[in-house]
XYZ file of N, CA and C in Angstrom:
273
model
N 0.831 -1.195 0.000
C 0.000 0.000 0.000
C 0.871 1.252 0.000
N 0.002 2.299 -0.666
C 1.144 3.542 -0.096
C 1.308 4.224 1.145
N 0.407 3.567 1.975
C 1.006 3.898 3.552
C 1.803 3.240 4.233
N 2.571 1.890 3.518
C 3.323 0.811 4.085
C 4.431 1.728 3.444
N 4.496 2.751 1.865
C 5.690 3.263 1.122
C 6.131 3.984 2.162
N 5.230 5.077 2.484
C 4.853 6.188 3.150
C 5.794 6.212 4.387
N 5.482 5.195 5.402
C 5.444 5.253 6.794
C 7.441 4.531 6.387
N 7.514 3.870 5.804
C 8.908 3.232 5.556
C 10.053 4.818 5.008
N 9.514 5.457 4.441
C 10.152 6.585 3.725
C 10.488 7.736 4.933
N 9.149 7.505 6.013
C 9.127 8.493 7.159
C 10.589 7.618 8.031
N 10.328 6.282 8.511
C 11.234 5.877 9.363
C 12.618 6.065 8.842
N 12.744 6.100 7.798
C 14.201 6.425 6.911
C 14.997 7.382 6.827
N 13.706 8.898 7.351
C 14.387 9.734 7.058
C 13.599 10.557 8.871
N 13.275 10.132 9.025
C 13.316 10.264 11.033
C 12.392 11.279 10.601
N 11.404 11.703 9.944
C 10.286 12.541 9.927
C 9.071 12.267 9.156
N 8.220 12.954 9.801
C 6.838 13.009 9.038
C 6.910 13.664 7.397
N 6.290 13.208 6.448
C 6.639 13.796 5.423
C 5.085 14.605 5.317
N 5.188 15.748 4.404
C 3.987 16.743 4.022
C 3.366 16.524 3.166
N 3.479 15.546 2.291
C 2.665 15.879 1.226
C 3.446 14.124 0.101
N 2.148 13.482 -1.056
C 2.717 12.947 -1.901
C 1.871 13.200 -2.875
N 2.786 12.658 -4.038
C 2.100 12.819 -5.432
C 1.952 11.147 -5.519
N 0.804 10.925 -6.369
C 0.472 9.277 -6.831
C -0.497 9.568 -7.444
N -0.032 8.261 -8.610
C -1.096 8.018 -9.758
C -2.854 7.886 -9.523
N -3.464 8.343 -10.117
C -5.068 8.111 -10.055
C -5.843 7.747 -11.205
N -4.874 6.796 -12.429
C -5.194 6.509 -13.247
C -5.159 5.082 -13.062
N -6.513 4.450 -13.263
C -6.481 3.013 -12.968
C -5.754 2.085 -14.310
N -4.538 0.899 -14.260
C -3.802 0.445 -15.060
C -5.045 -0.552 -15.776
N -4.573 -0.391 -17.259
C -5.318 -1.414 -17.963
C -4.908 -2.588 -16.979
N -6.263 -3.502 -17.570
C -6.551 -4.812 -16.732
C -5.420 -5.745 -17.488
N -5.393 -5.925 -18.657
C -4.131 -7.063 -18.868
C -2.624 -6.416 -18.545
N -2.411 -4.961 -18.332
C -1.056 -4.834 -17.769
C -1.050 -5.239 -15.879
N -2.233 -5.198 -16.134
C -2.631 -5.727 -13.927
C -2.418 -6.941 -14.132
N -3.028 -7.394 -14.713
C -3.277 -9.298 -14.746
C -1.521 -10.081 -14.881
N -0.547 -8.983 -15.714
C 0.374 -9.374 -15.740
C 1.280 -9.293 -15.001
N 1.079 -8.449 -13.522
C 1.565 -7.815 -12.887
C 1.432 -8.819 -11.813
N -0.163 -9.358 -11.294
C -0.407 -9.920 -10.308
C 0.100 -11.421 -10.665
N 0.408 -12.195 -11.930
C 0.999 -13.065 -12.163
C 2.608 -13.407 -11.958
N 3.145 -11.916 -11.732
C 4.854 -11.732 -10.966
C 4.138 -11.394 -10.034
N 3.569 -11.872 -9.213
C 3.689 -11.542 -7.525
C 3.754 -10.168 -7.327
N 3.633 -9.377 -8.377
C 3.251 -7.736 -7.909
C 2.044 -6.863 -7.920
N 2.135 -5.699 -7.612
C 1.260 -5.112 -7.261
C 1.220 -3.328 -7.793
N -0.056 -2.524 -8.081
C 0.198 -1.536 -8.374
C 0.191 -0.882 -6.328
N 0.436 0.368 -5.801
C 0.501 1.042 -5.285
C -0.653 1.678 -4.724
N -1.352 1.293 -3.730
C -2.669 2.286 -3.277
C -2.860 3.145 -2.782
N -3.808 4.148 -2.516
C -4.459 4.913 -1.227
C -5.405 4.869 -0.840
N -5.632 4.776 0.001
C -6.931 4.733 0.847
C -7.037 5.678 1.486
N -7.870 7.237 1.130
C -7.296 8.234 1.407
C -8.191 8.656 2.277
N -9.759 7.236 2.829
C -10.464 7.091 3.844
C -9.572 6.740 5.331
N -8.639 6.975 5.158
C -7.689 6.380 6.533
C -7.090 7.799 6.716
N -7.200 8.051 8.520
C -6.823 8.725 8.732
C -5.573 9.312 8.980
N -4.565 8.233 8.129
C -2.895 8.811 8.559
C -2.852 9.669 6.977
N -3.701 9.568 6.517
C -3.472 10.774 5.024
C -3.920 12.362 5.404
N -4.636 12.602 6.918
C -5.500 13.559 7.445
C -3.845 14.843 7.343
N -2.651 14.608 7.759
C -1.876 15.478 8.115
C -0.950 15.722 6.361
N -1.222 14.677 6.050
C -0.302 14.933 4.962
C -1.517 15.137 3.495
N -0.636 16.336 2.478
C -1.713 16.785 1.210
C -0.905 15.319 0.736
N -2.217 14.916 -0.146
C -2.065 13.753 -0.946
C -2.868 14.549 -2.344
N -1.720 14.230 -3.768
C -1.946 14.856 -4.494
C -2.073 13.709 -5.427
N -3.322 13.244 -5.891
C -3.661 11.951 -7.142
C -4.455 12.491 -8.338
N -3.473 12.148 -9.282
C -3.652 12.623 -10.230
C -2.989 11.528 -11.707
N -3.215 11.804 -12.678
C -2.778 11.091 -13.612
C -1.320 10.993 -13.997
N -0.258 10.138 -13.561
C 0.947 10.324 -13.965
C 1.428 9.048 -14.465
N 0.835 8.060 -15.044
C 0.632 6.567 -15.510
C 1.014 6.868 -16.945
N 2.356 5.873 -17.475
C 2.480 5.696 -19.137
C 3.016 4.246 -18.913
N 2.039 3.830 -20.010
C 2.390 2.649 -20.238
C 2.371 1.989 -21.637
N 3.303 3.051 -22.402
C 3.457 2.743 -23.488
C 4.284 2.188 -23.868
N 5.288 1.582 -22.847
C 5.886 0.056 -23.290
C 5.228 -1.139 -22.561
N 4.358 -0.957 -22.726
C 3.467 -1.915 -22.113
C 4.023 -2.446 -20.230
N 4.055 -1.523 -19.862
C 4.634 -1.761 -18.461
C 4.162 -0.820 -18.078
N 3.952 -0.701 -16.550
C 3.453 0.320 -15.502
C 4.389 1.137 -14.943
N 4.482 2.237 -15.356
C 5.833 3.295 -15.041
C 4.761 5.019 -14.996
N 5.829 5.744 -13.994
C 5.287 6.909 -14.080
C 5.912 7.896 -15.079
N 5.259 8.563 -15.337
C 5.131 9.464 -16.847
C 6.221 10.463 -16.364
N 7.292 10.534 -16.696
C 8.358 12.210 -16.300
C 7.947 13.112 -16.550
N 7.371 12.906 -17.682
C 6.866 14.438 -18.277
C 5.515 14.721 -17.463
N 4.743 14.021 -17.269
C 3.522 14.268 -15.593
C 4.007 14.857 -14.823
N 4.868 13.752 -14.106
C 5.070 14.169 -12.967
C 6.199 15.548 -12.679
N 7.111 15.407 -13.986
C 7.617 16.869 -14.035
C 6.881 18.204 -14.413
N 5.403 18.341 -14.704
C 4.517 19.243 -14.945
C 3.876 19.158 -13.408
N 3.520 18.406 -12.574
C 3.066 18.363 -11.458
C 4.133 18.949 -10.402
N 5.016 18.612 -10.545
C 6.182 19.376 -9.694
C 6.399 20.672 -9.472
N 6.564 21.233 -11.273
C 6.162 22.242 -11.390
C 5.334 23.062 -10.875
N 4.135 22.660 -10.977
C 3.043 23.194 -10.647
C 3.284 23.339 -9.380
N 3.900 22.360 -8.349
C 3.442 22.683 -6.923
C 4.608 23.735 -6.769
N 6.068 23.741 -7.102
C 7.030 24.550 -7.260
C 6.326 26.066 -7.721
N 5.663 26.081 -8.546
C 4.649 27.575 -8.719
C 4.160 27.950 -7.592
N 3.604 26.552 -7.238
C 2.351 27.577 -6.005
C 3.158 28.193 -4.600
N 4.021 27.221 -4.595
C 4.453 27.494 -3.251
C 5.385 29.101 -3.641
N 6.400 29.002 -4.394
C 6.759 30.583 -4.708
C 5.765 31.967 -4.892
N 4.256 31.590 -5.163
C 3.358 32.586 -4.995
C 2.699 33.038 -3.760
N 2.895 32.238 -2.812
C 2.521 31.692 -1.411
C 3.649 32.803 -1.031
């Protein structure tokens, strides 16, 4: 889950973190099916749980899987970065 990522990333670095970015684009079903056949898994939130209450959780579309594999998009997530890099300098 991404609160098992989450809470492992916090103990690592001896703090609470503020904020994540994650995908909110659900993976085609045969790149899942192929996924759960290697013993893996895509990444969740359950953003009904209250350890997401302190931290902004930012889900949004950052999914390419145009080599037929489940990877996040650079060019997304480097426009999302951006974006939060904007806001906070207007702040």
């Amino acid at each position: 889950t991404g609160k098992a990522f989450v809470i492992k990333l916090e103990e690592n670095l001896g703090r609470q973190i503020n904020g994540i970015i994650a995908n909110s684009t659900p993976p085609p079903a045969d790149l899942l099916k192929t996924y759960h056949e290697q013993k893996s898994d895509v990444v969740s939130i359950d953003q009904k749980d209250t350890f997401w209450e302190h931290r902004e959780t930012i889900l949004t579309d950052i999914l390419d899987t145009s080599a037929d594999i489940l990877r996040h998009d650079p060019k997304k997530l480097a426009c999302i970065i951006q974006n939060i890099i904007g806001q906070t300098v207007l702040n």
